[in-house]
């Protein structure tokens, strides 16, 4: 395949030695909110393909419940500067403040864009988009809570996903659904590696497809399945982040993982923060509203990292509820059936279905659940992927949870994720369009699918004795036990040894299904490889940051240390990942935090 090959019509391909070759101007990997928002900008202006291992409307954006922040001031006085401040303070001042300003300023247009696309937001009696309170969002720089979250009942992510997909269909975007991207092909151009194609595995046939393009946008979501108790779907295995990592490109701030306070106890299924926005209260076994002790100003609507730690502390100090004293309660009973059934119907049904608890009449058992990765693929404010602290990889972009702008710092405020995918997804699409106007196709190597073919066939033909599910189960349980809300050097060292041992076992895996069509056994084997890679980076970065900040809480270093750690972690893969000491193959560096107007100060709520 050469760069002067005839450009195929949408959906057409050239088959060479059983591999299908496609050419597009822009290829978007991931069909969640970030990917489809980018596609809406890219599709009308460049030949665009969206590749997704799921049907688009099954992407995890659809699981987001509570809302999307924007200082519309429809129900209370508000402005984008207050939103910027809340984002910076909520992120424990590790937020790049120029990115936060972009997020807050462009939030208003982002919501109006969705409204114009047809998204059915809840409305005020006057017909304006309604807004509710959410954790960490305040008026007048922290003086009191503010109603900033635009919402569609407790199905906001679902509505956004459906709306974006319908608009993509209207625009005639080319989708390749149930195609699993497994590699980013890099070609040396004057000694500098540049992206030339992605290689995808067609789940329905087992065939390989090479998508050559001038620009690539990664919007592949998070990797919460490194943990056992998580709100993340089974498919959130960090494939896009893992591919970037294996290419030798850096990952940023991987130690910061958010644990959402209100997951159904023992299950991790999410109950939106919107419930507390509507007035639900967290209580311990004594019925005490314990958040009054920790955050007297905004109580249950403190940022998620603070609330999660307080909940765990209540349990550790003996005030947990239930037979094993291992959870607290979310009390919605005073809200009444009408509010619960109309504004919070999904979480009401979740509690009834999965725990047999009716929130109308009884409190719901909850505990923190692994929810969101603040770290990921480092990008500029224009969604360009970085090779180091300052050097952009030409033609490579990332947006959404897989990316790290860094607009969330060490702790993301609720409702800023749906905002992030729309603001930076749009920016990724627009900037990719501008890039491809003058860019050429980067030449492909002789056999761009060779690496993926070898990996797939190696797993399929293996006669090992290890089972994927057993390795994954141990990884997730150990990450829950030793790298979750509270961490120490001792627990992180223990889970590091576990990951190395599991890597050795992973060499001896086999799959029972040797077929090619919809081989989920094979799919999970590949996903486990990414989970092991990313869990190791999370833990290694966490051991290196000897302080507590945002979603990273070290019992052995309980205070924030701005003198030594007011900077982003940058991790690079530099050696054989199978060595026992991750220090032999992971190199860590630092990247300065961008501070524009808000100097770091103590977080008080």
XYZ file of C-alpha atoms in Angstrom, residues 10 45 139 155 193 205 257 264 329 567:
10
model
C -16.643 5.526 2.048
C -15.370 19.127 6.168
C -21.320 30.936 43.454
C -30.257 10.186 31.962
C 7.702 8.804 14.235
C -15.320 -11.815 10.903
C -8.329 8.112 39.839
C -24.502 0.836 45.297
C -26.627 5.434 53.631
C 3.457 19.477 39.023
